[in-house]
Amino acid sequence: MTGILGLDSKKKDGMSEPNKMSGSTVVEDPGIPLVDRRNGKYNKYVQDDSQNGSHADLSALGPPGKFDNISYRLSRRKLLIKRRRICVNVECTLALIGLIIMLVENELIFAHKITKSDAVSIFLKSGISVSTLLLLMAVIGYHVIGIQLHMTDNSLEDWRLAVNFPATFLKILMELMICAIHPIPGNITTHVTDPKSEGHDVSIDAILSILMLMRFYLVGKFLVVHSRLLTNTATQSLGALNKVKINTVFIFKALMVTMPGTILIFIMLGILLSSSWAMRTCEIYYHPDPEHSTFFNCMWMIAITFLTVGYGDIYPNSYCGRFVAVSTGLMGVGTTALLVAVLAQKLEQSRAEKYVHNFVYRAQLDKERKHAASDVIKYVIQLWRMKKHSEVSDRKRIRLHGKLLQAISNMREAKNEKSSIGESAIGVIEISKSVNDVYDIVEKMEDTNKELKDQVNNMESKLSDMSTKMDALYTAMMRK
């Protein structure tokens, strides 16, 4: 593992401490080559050993004190990020090649062009195995580069310090297991029973082909390593200062904020197409019939399951198909929750829109309150005139009295609504602005108090001087 990571934590005997002279590092031992560390770059020189006449090479020792040079760490980090991006590109390419070959082989089987024992099927599955083997090597390389990057960021000289046991090993093992699943050459069958208690022999390629679709997680890794949030040094620095990890979750949240509609559309289409193909594969292998053999019928069944409608006109006839349907329903519930959250965020008013709406609505409430107050005055005057002229029409008096009560109620309602608008218009930003304003006022008062204190001190000093001079003058006059 030490050879793979390219690091050696052991120290060589006979190597003295480096001396810094004119921007370079010189090793004083004549048996050790000179090392130039200007600008974080290391150049090897060969020097004759004075004792045995042999040549010494610094490549076995590695750059001395390389983690002490910040320029070397930055350049190495940039190189490792570039290598990791290339490694992820290779992973996605190999995974895509394996998936395409798997789809071609299964479609040929579905169309009855070939059988599992034909040479074409064995050749295609052998190609899937070769691409899977290369993919596993790329996955290991990706994690090795990740460990090297962690060592560079934290100035670690031993790879064991950058590995969390057993979390790191379990993560690598899980990813290897996911990428290793693929249909193997040959025709291996197993005895299964369908929901109708009918047993028959079925090839295990159906399960292996469906589980092979889990390789689509590499798309998320591809988006992460190519995101500017991960490669930007400023973002990494801000994240480190605020104790925020720039990882897959952070980038997914950022994408959901910047372009939520696009992300949701891609997620929905990916779930629809992959689940439809998985449902069709399950039904053809485990319960073949003309109704479930078409891709469009399976897509219809997956769509109504994903939308949690469930008409029941088409339903899965195998345990494998039922498992796919349940998984699709769970993913549909989660995606619907994301869709509702995005819609709620998009329909929410911005600060400027909220201010405009509150201002207009407050003006409208003021107008309604004034109208209600004028109606109250008007109906009171009318009731007073009726009482003054001794009008005994109870019907008219009751009607005016009811209008008066309604006007009073409208006036109070407008007042309460206006006060509630004022309370809802105050947010965190307004409170922060008010606090800042109060802080500025307090600072100005402190400065003013300081100036007043200085002026008082000056006046006291001047009065003291005047008192001293008056005493001296009084003393002089008394002597005369």
Short mmCIF file of C-alpha atoms in Angstrom, two decimals:
data_model
loop_
_atom_site.label_atom_id
_atom_site.label_comp_id
_atom_site.label_asym_id
_atom_site.label_seq_id
_atom_site.Cartn_x
_atom_site.Cartn_y
_atom_site.Cartn_z
CA MET A 1 0.00 0.00 0.00
CA THR A 2 2.93 2.32 0.69
CA GLY A 3 4.25 1.70 -2.81
CA ILE A 4 0.85 2.43 -4.34
CA LEU A 5 0.46 5.72 -2.49
CA GLY A 6 4.03 6.74 -3.37
CA LEU A 7 4.90 7.68 0.21
CA ASP A 8 7.59 6.37 2.55
CA SER A 9 7.34 7.29 6.21
CA LYS A 10 10.71 5.74 7.16
CA LYS A 11 13.70 8.03 7.54
CA LYS A 12 17.07 7.24 6.00
CA ASP A 13 20.17 7.08 8.14
CA GLY A 14 22.90 9.59 7.51
CA MET A 15 20.70 12.37 6.15
CA SER A 16 21.39 15.69 7.86
CA GLU A 17 19.08 18.65 8.30
CA PRO A 18 18.78 20.87 5.18
CA ASN A 19 20.22 24.38 5.17
CA LYS A 20 18.47 27.20 3.33
CA MET A 21 20.79 29.25 1.14
CA SER A 22 19.58 31.70 -1.50
CA GLY A 23 16.19 30.05 -1.98
CA SER A 24 17.50 26.47 -2.32
CA THR A 25 18.08 23.58 0.03
CA VAL A 26 21.50 21.94 0.23
CA VAL A 27 22.10 18.57 1.85
CA GLU A 28 25.49 18.68 3.50
CA ASP A 29 26.20 14.93 3.45
CA PRO A 30 28.36 14.22 0.36
CA GLY A 31 26.66 10.87 -0.07
CA ILE A 32 23.23 12.46 -0.55
CA PRO A 33 22.31 14.27 -3.78
CA LEU A 34 21.52 17.94 -3.86
CA VAL A 35 17.88 18.99 -3.94
CA ASP A 36 16.58 22.21 -5.43
CA ARG A 37 13.30 23.30 -3.73
CA ARG A 38 12.76 26.65 -5.44
CA ASN A 39 9.08 27.26 -6.14
CA GLY A 40 8.17 23.88 -4.72
CA LYS A 41 9.86 21.96 -7.59
CA TYR A 42 12.39 19.24 -6.90
CA ASN A 43 15.27 18.46 -9.27
CA LYS A 44 17.48 15.44 -8.80
CA TYR A 45 21.23 15.53 -9.19
CA VAL A 46 23.65 12.63 -9.06
CA GLN A 47 26.80 12.97 -6.97
CA ASP A 48 29.69 10.62 -6.39
CA ASP A 49 29.79 8.96 -3.01
CA SER A 50 33.14 9.74 -1.42
CA GLN A 51 33.19 6.47 0.50
CA ASN A 52 32.31 3.77 -2.02
CA GLY A 53 32.37 5.65 -5.31
CA SER A 54 28.77 4.72 -6.17
CA HIS A 55 26.01 7.01 -7.30
CA ALA A 56 23.12 7.91 -4.98
CA ASP A 57 19.61 8.61 -6.21
CA LEU A 58 17.10 10.78 -4.33
CA SER A 59 14.03 9.15 -5.84
CA ALA A 60 14.09 6.47 -3.18
CA LEU A 61 14.08 9.06 -0.43
CA GLY A 62 11.41 11.39 -1.76
CA PRO A 63 11.49 15.16 -1.38
CA PRO A 64 12.67 16.01 2.15
CA GLY A 65 10.25 18.10 4.13
CA LYS A 66 7.87 18.40 1.18
CA PHE A 67 4.87 19.20 3.35
CA ASP A 68 6.69 22.22 4.79
CA ASN A 69 6.48 24.01 1.43
CA ILE A 70 3.04 25.52 0.84
CA SER A 71 3.68 25.99 -2.88
CA TYR A 72 4.43 22.30 -3.24
CA ARG A 73 1.23 21.39 -1.40
CA LEU A 74 -0.89 23.63 -3.60
CA SER A 75 0.67 22.37 -6.83
CA ARG A 76 0.36 18.75 -5.69
CA ARG A 77 -3.26 19.30 -4.67
CA LYS A 78 -4.06 20.74 -8.09
CA LEU A 79 -2.38 17.77 -9.77
CA LEU A 80 -4.27 15.26 -7.60
CA ILE A 81 -7.62 16.94 -8.33
CA LYS A 82 -6.86 16.71 -12.04
CA ARG A 83 -5.95 13.03 -11.72
CA ARG A 84 -9.11 12.33 -9.76
CA ARG A 85 -11.20 14.01 -12.45
CA ILE A 86 -9.54 11.85 -15.11
CA CYS A 87 -10.11 8.75 -12.98
CA VAL A 88 -13.82 9.53 -12.63
CA ASN A 89 -14.07 10.09 -16.39
CA VAL A 90 -12.57 6.65 -16.93
CA GLU A 91 -15.01 5.14 -14.40
CA CYS A 92 -18.04 6.66 -16.10
CA THR A 93 -16.82 5.59 -19.56
CA LEU A 94 -16.22 1.99 -18.49
CA ALA A 95 -19.54 1.82 -16.63
CA LEU A 96 -21.37 3.19 -19.67
CA ILE A 97 -19.68 0.69 -21.97
CA GLY A 98 -20.67 -2.19 -19.69
CA LEU A 99 -24.28 -0.98 -19.45
CA ILE A 100 -24.58 -0.58 -23.23
CA ILE A 101 -23.23 -4.09 -23.86
CA MET A 102 -25.60 -5.48 -21.20
CA LEU A 103 -28.60 -3.75 -22.79
CA VAL A 104 -27.65 -5.00 -26.26
CA GLU A 105 -27.27 -8.58 -25.02
CA ASN A 106 -30.61 -8.53 -23.18
CA GLU A 107 -32.48 -6.96 -26.10
CA LEU A 108 -31.13 -9.65 -28.42
CA ILE A 109 -32.35 -12.27 -25.95
CA PHE A 110 -35.77 -10.61 -25.71
CA ALA A 111 -36.06 -10.53 -29.50
CA HIS A 112 -35.14 -14.26 -29.66
CA LYS A 113 -32.18 -13.49 -31.92
CA ILE A 114 -29.72 -15.36 -29.71
CA THR A 115 -29.75 -17.63 -26.69
CA LYS A 116 -27.70 -17.70 -23.53
CA SER A 117 -25.52 -20.52 -24.85
CA ASP A 118 -24.65 -18.84 -28.17
CA ALA A 119 -21.14 -17.54 -28.84
CA VAL A 120 -22.46 -14.00 -29.34
CA SER A 121 -23.93 -13.92 -25.85
CA ILE A 122 -20.74 -15.32 -24.30
CA PHE A 123 -18.64 -12.78 -26.23
CA LEU A 124 -20.81 -9.85 -25.11
CA LYS A 125 -20.78 -10.99 -21.49
CA SER A 126 -17.01 -11.41 -21.67
CA GLY A 127 -16.79 -7.79 -22.80
CA ILE A 128 -18.91 -6.81 -19.79
CA SER A 129 -16.56 -8.73 -17.48
CA VAL A 130 -13.47 -7.06 -18.97
CA SER A 131 -14.99 -3.58 -18.61
CA THR A 132 -16.04 -4.44 -15.04
CA LEU A 133 -12.49 -5.51 -14.15
CA LEU A 134 -11.08 -2.25 -15.52
CA LEU A 135 -13.82 -0.36 -13.67
CA LEU A 136 -12.82 -1.94 -10.36
CA MET A 137 -9.20 -0.91 -10.97
CA ALA A 138 -10.35 2.65 -11.68
CA VAL A 139 -12.41 2.69 -8.46
CA ILE A 140 -9.36 1.62 -6.44
CA GLY A 141 -7.29 4.30 -8.15
CA TYR A 142 -9.92 6.90 -7.32
CA HIS A 143 -9.82 6.08 -3.61
CA VAL A 144 -6.00 5.99 -3.59
CA ILE A 145 -5.95 9.49 -5.08
CA GLY A 146 -8.52 10.55 -2.49
CA ILE A 147 -6.24 9.35 0.32
CA GLN A 148 -3.28 11.17 -1.22
CA LEU A 149 -5.37 14.33 -1.48
CA HIS A 150 -6.37 14.04 2.18
CA MET A 151 -2.74 13.61 3.14
CA THR A 152 -1.74 16.70 1.16
CA ASP A 153 -4.51 18.85 2.66
CA ASN A 154 -3.65 17.86 6.23
CA SER A 155 0.17 17.57 5.90
CA LEU A 156 0.19 13.86 6.73
CA GLU A 157 3.24 11.76 5.88
CA ASP A 158 1.73 8.31 6.40
CA TRP A 159 -1.32 6.98 4.56
CA ARG A 160 -2.54 5.17 7.67
CA LEU A 161 -3.21 8.54 9.31
CA ALA A 162 -5.56 9.50 6.44
CA VAL A 163 -7.68 6.34 6.69
CA ASN A 164 -10.56 5.96 9.13
CA PHE A 165 -10.87 2.31 10.06
CA PRO A 166 -13.25 0.67 9.31
CA ALA A 167 -15.37 3.40 7.67
CA THR A 168 -13.01 4.00 4.75
CA PHE A 169 -12.53 0.31 4.02
CA LEU A 170 -16.27 -0.38 4.21
CA LYS A 171 -16.92 2.49 1.80
CA ILE A 172 -14.37 1.16 -0.69
CA LEU A 173 -15.68 -2.40 -0.31
CA MET A 174 -19.30 -1.31 -0.86
CA GLU A 175 -18.41 0.62 -4.01
CA LEU A 176 -16.42 -2.34 -5.34
CA MET A 177 -19.35 -4.68 -4.69
CA ILE A 178 -21.78 -2.36 -6.51
CA CYS A 179 -19.48 -2.03 -9.52
CA ALA A 180 -18.63 -5.76 -9.58
CA ILE A 181 -22.24 -6.90 -10.16
CA HIS A 182 -22.72 -7.92 -13.81
CA PRO A 183 -24.04 -10.89 -15.84
CA ILE A 184 -21.28 -13.46 -16.05
CA PRO A 185 -20.67 -15.55 -19.22
CA GLY A 186 -22.77 -18.68 -19.45
CA ASN A 187 -26.31 -19.60 -18.46
CA ILE A 188 -26.73 -20.12 -14.72
CA THR A 189 -30.33 -20.88 -13.72
CA THR A 190 -32.13 -21.11 -10.43
CA HIS A 191 -35.53 -22.45 -9.41
CA VAL A 192 -38.01 -19.69 -8.47
CA THR A 193 -41.70 -19.57 -7.57
CA ASP A 194 -44.05 -16.83 -8.80
CA PRO A 195 -46.97 -15.35 -6.77
CA LYS A 196 -49.26 -18.03 -8.27
CA SER A 197 -47.10 -20.78 -6.69
CA GLU A 198 -45.84 -21.94 -10.07
CA GLY A 199 -42.17 -22.90 -10.06
CA HIS A 200 -39.75 -22.87 -13.00
CA ASP A 201 -36.04 -22.42 -13.75
CA VAL A 202 -34.95 -18.86 -14.57
CA SER A 203 -31.55 -17.42 -15.45
CA ILE A 204 -29.94 -15.22 -12.78
CA ASP A 205 -29.01 -12.70 -15.48
CA ALA A 206 -32.27 -10.85 -14.82
CA ILE A 207 -31.32 -9.95 -11.25
CA LEU A 208 -27.70 -9.23 -12.16
CA SER A 209 -28.71 -6.99 -15.07
CA ILE A 210 -31.16 -4.99 -12.93
CA LEU A 211 -28.62 -4.60 -10.10
CA MET A 212 -26.10 -3.45 -12.67
CA LEU A 213 -28.20 -0.30 -13.10
CA MET A 214 -26.88 0.84 -9.70
CA ARG A 215 -23.80 2.03 -11.58
CA PHE A 216 -25.75 5.18 -12.40
CA TYR A 217 -24.49 6.57 -9.08
CA LEU A 218 -21.32 7.39 -11.03
CA VAL A 219 -23.26 10.17 -12.76
CA GLY A 220 -23.47 11.99 -9.43
CA LYS A 221 -19.75 11.49 -8.86
CA PHE A 222 -19.08 12.83 -12.36
CA LEU A 223 -21.11 15.97 -11.65
CA VAL A 224 -19.33 16.47 -8.32
CA VAL A 225 -15.74 16.27 -9.59
CA HIS A 226 -16.55 18.57 -12.53
CA SER A 227 -18.36 21.13 -10.41
CA ARG A 228 -16.71 24.52 -10.01
CA LEU A 229 -17.66 24.49 -6.34
CA LEU A 230 -15.28 21.59 -5.75
CA THR A 231 -12.40 22.81 -7.91
CA ASN A 232 -12.57 26.47 -6.87
CA THR A 233 -9.94 27.31 -4.26
CA ALA A 234 -11.96 30.24 -2.88
CA THR A 235 -14.96 27.97 -2.21
CA GLN A 236 -12.76 25.43 -0.46
CA SER A 237 -11.20 28.16 1.70
CA LEU A 238 -14.57 29.61 2.68
CA GLY A 239 -15.87 26.15 3.48
CA ALA A 240 -12.86 25.42 5.69
CA LEU A 241 -13.25 28.73 7.54
CA ASN A 242 -16.95 28.10 8.17
CA LYS A 243 -16.52 24.37 8.90
CA VAL A 244 -18.61 23.39 5.85
CA LYS A 245 -17.64 20.29 3.90
CA ILE A 246 -17.71 20.78 0.12
CA ASN A 247 -18.96 17.30 -0.77
CA THR A 248 -21.69 15.62 -2.80
CA VAL A 249 -24.50 16.72 -0.46
CA PHE A 250 -23.36 20.36 -0.57
CA ILE A 251 -23.16 20.38 -4.37
CA PHE A 252 -26.58 18.69 -4.70
CA LYS A 253 -28.12 21.34 -2.44
CA ALA A 254 -26.41 24.07 -4.46
CA LEU A 255 -27.78 22.62 -7.71
CA MET A 256 -31.26 22.37 -6.20
CA VAL A 257 -31.04 26.08 -5.39
CA THR A 258 -29.62 27.25 -8.72
CA MET A 259 -31.51 24.99 -11.15
CA PRO A 260 -34.06 22.85 -9.31
CA GLY A 261 -36.36 22.30 -12.29
CA THR A 262 -33.62 20.82 -14.47
CA ILE A 263 -32.37 18.51 -11.70
CA LEU A 264 -35.89 17.24 -10.94
CA ILE A 265 -36.65 16.61 -14.62
CA PHE A 266 -33.46 14.56 -15.03
CA ILE A 267 -34.21 12.60 -11.84
CA MET A 268 -37.77 11.82 -12.95
CA LEU A 269 -36.75 10.78 -16.46
CA GLY A 270 -33.92 8.62 -15.12
CA ILE A 271 -36.22 6.84 -12.65
CA LEU A 272 -38.93 6.37 -15.29
CA LEU A 273 -36.66 4.87 -17.96
CA SER A 274 -34.55 2.67 -15.67
CA SER A 275 -37.54 1.35 -13.70
CA SER A 276 -39.49 0.65 -16.89
CA TRP A 277 -36.64 -1.39 -18.33
CA ALA A 278 -36.19 -3.22 -15.01
CA MET A 279 -39.90 -4.03 -14.85
CA ARG A 280 -39.87 -5.33 -18.43
CA THR A 281 -36.81 -7.48 -17.71
CA CYS A 282 -38.40 -8.99 -14.60
CA GLU A 283 -41.67 -9.81 -16.33
CA ILE A 284 -40.03 -11.29 -19.44
CA TYR A 285 -37.69 -13.51 -17.44
CA TYR A 286 -40.05 -14.59 -14.65
CA HIS A 287 -43.53 -14.37 -16.16
CA PRO A 288 -43.45 -13.84 -19.95
CA ASP A 289 -46.72 -12.69 -21.52
CA PRO A 290 -47.57 -10.31 -24.42
CA GLU A 291 -49.04 -7.66 -22.13
CA HIS A 292 -45.87 -7.13 -20.08
CA SER A 293 -43.38 -7.72 -22.91
CA THR A 294 -43.77 -4.26 -24.43
CA PHE A 295 -41.72 -1.38 -23.11
CA PHE A 296 -44.59 1.13 -23.34
CA ASN A 297 -46.93 -0.95 -21.15
CA CYS A 298 -44.20 -1.26 -18.54
CA MET A 299 -43.59 2.48 -18.77
CA TRP A 300 -47.31 3.10 -18.21
CA MET A 301 -47.31 0.84 -15.14
CA ILE A 302 -44.18 2.52 -13.74
CA ALA A 303 -45.63 5.99 -14.40
CA ILE A 304 -48.85 5.38 -12.50
CA THR A 305 -46.86 3.73 -9.70
CA PHE A 306 -44.38 6.62 -9.56
CA LEU A 307 -47.24 9.13 -9.37
CA THR A 308 -48.89 7.00 -6.61
CA VAL A 309 -52.09 6.70 -8.69
CA GLY A 310 -52.27 2.94 -9.23
CA TYR A 311 -55.14 2.30 -11.63
CA GLY A 312 -54.64 -1.47 -11.44
CA ASP A 313 -55.18 -2.16 -15.16
CA ILE A 314 -51.61 -3.55 -15.38
CA TYR A 315 -49.80 -5.04 -12.41
CA PRO A 316 -46.60 -7.09 -11.93
CA ASN A 317 -46.90 -10.87 -12.01
CA SER A 318 -43.57 -11.73 -10.36
CA TYR A 319 -41.85 -11.02 -7.09
CA CYS A 320 -39.07 -9.26 -8.96
CA GLY A 321 -41.60 -6.96 -10.66
CA ARG A 322 -43.30 -6.25 -7.33
CA PHE A 323 -39.97 -5.26 -5.81
CA VAL A 324 -39.32 -2.87 -8.71
CA ALA A 325 -42.83 -1.40 -8.28
CA VAL A 326 -42.34 -0.83 -4.54
CA SER A 327 -38.94 0.81 -5.15
CA THR A 328 -40.47 3.04 -7.81
CA GLY A 329 -43.28 4.08 -5.46
CA LEU A 330 -40.81 5.02 -2.71
CA MET A 331 -38.71 7.03 -5.15
CA GLY A 332 -41.88 8.69 -6.43
CA VAL A 333 -42.84 9.78 -2.91
CA GLY A 334 -39.38 11.26 -2.33
CA THR A 335 -39.34 13.05 -5.69
CA THR A 336 -42.84 14.42 -5.08
CA ALA A 337 -41.65 15.86 -1.77
CA LEU A 338 -38.75 17.55 -3.57
CA LEU A 339 -41.15 18.90 -6.19
CA VAL A 340 -43.46 20.35 -3.55
CA ALA A 341 -40.51 21.99 -1.78
CA VAL A 342 -39.26 23.53 -5.03
CA LEU A 343 -42.72 24.81 -5.97
CA ALA A 344 -43.21 26.32 -2.51
CA GLN A 345 -39.87 28.07 -2.80
CA LYS A 346 -40.64 29.37 -6.29
CA LEU A 347 -44.11 30.63 -5.32
CA GLU A 348 -42.83 32.46 -2.25
CA GLN A 349 -42.55 36.23 -2.62
CA SER A 350 -39.14 37.84 -2.66
CA ARG A 351 -38.24 40.59 -0.22
CA ALA A 352 -38.89 43.34 -2.77
CA GLU A 353 -42.21 41.80 -3.83
CA LYS A 354 -43.22 41.40 -0.18
CA TYR A 355 -42.41 45.06 0.55
CA VAL A 356 -44.44 46.27 -2.44
CA HIS A 357 -47.39 44.04 -1.56
CA ASN A 358 -47.36 45.11 2.10
CA PHE A 359 -47.15 48.79 1.17
CA VAL A 360 -50.09 48.56 -1.26
CA TYR A 361 -52.13 46.43 1.12
CA ARG A 362 -51.42 48.80 4.03
CA ALA A 363 -52.59 51.77 1.95
CA GLN A 364 -55.74 49.85 1.01
CA LEU A 365 -56.45 49.05 4.67
CA ASP A 366 -55.95 52.68 5.62
CA LYS A 367 -58.50 53.65 2.99
CA GLU A 368 -61.00 51.02 4.19
CA ARG A 369 -60.54 52.16 7.78
CA LYS A 370 -61.20 55.79 6.86
CA HIS A 371 -64.33 54.81 4.92
CA ALA A 372 -65.53 52.73 7.87
CA ALA A 373 -64.88 55.62 10.27
CA SER A 374 -66.82 58.01 8.01
CA ASP A 375 -69.69 55.48 7.87
CA VAL A 376 -69.68 55.29 11.68
CA ILE A 377 -69.96 59.07 11.92
CA LYS A 378 -72.66 59.15 9.26
CA TYR A 379 -74.82 56.47 10.88
CA VAL A 380 -74.41 58.05 14.35
CA ILE A 381 -75.59 61.39 12.98
CA GLN A 382 -78.57 59.75 11.26
CA LEU A 383 -79.54 57.96 14.47
CA TRP A 384 -79.20 61.21 16.40
CA ARG A 385 -81.43 63.03 13.89
CA MET A 386 -84.05 60.27 14.11
CA LYS A 387 -84.01 60.52 17.89
CA LYS A 388 -84.17 64.33 17.75
CA HIS A 389 -87.16 64.38 15.40
CA SER A 390 -88.85 61.62 17.43
CA GLU A 391 -89.15 59.24 14.52
CA VAL A 392 -90.67 56.02 15.77
CA SER A 393 -89.88 53.82 12.74
CA ASP A 394 -88.30 50.85 14.47
CA ARG A 395 -87.49 49.13 11.19
CA LYS A 396 -85.42 52.04 9.87
CA ARG A 397 -83.72 52.58 13.24
CA ILE A 398 -82.78 48.90 13.53
CA ARG A 399 -81.40 48.92 9.99
CA LEU A 400 -79.25 52.01 10.71
CA HIS A 401 -78.12 50.52 13.98
CA GLY A 402 -77.03 47.33 12.18
CA LYS A 403 -75.10 49.38 9.59
CA LEU A 404 -73.42 51.26 12.42
CA LEU A 405 -72.29 48.02 14.08
CA GLN A 406 -71.02 46.68 10.74
CA ALA A 407 -69.03 49.88 10.11
CA ILE A 408 -67.48 49.66 13.59
CA SER A 409 -66.58 46.02 12.95
CA ASN A 410 -64.99 46.89 9.57
CA MET A 411 -62.95 49.67 11.17
CA ARG A 412 -61.63 47.37 13.91
CA GLU A 413 -60.89 44.58 11.42
CA ALA A 414 -58.91 46.96 9.19
CA LYS A 415 -56.93 48.15 12.21
CA ASN A 416 -56.10 44.62 13.34
CA GLU A 417 -55.17 43.54 9.81
CA LYS A 418 -52.82 46.49 9.45
CA SER A 419 -51.08 45.67 12.72
CA SER A 420 -50.67 42.01 11.67
CA ILE A 421 -49.12 43.14 8.35
CA GLY A 422 -46.63 45.23 10.25
CA GLU A 423 -45.65 42.24 12.38
CA SER A 424 -45.26 39.87 9.40
CA ALA A 425 -43.22 42.40 7.43
CA ILE A 426 -40.42 42.33 10.01
CA GLY A 427 -37.88 39.63 9.19
CA VAL A 428 -34.37 38.64 10.17
CA ILE A 429 -32.85 41.12 7.75
CA GLU A 430 -34.88 44.02 9.16
CA ILE A 431 -33.94 43.04 12.71
CA SER A 432 -30.28 42.82 11.70
CA LYS A 433 -30.48 46.25 10.07
CA SER A 434 -32.09 47.72 13.19
CA VAL A 435 -29.40 46.19 15.39
CA ASN A 436 -26.70 47.63 13.14
CA ASP A 437 -28.36 51.06 13.25
CA VAL A 438 -28.54 50.94 17.06
CA TYR A 439 -24.90 49.87 17.18
CA ASP A 440 -23.89 52.81 14.98
CA ILE A 441 -25.87 55.23 17.18
CA VAL A 442 -24.23 53.83 20.34
CA GLU A 443 -20.79 54.20 18.74
CA LYS A 444 -21.55 57.83 17.86
CA MET A 445 -22.74 58.49 21.42
CA GLU A 446 -19.56 56.93 22.81
CA ASP A 447 -17.43 59.11 20.53
CA THR A 448 -19.41 62.19 21.60
CA ASN A 449 -19.00 61.30 25.27
CA LYS A 450 -15.29 60.82 24.74
CA GLU A 451 -15.00 64.25 23.10
CA LEU A 452 -16.99 65.83 25.94
CA LYS A 453 -14.75 64.12 28.47
CA ASP A 454 -11.65 65.46 26.72
CA GLN A 455 -13.14 68.96 26.67
CA VAL A 456 -13.99 68.78 30.39
CA ASN A 457 -10.44 67.62 31.13
CA ASN A 458 -9.07 70.53 29.12
CA MET A 459 -11.31 72.97 30.99
CA GLU A 460 -10.18 71.50 34.33
CA SER A 461 -6.53 71.86 33.32
CA LYS A 462 -7.08 75.45 32.21
CA LEU A 463 -8.89 76.31 35.45
CA SER A 464 -6.07 74.74 37.39
CA ASP A 465 -3.56 76.86 35.46
CA MET A 466 -5.65 79.98 36.06
CA SER A 467 -5.87 79.18 39.78
CA THR A 468 -2.10 78.76 39.96
CA LYS A 469 -1.51 82.05 38.17
CA MET A 470 -4.02 83.87 40.41
CA ASP A 471 -2.26 82.55 43.50
CA ALA A 472 1.07 83.71 42.14
CA LEU A 473 -0.38 87.13 41.33
CA TYR A 474 -1.92 87.40 44.80
CA THR A 475 1.37 86.45 46.41
CA ALA A 476 3.24 89.07 44.37
CA MET A 477 0.79 91.76 45.26
CA MET A 478 0.97 90.93 48.93
CA ARG A 479 4.76 91.22 48.90
CA LYS A 480 4.56 94.70 47.45
#
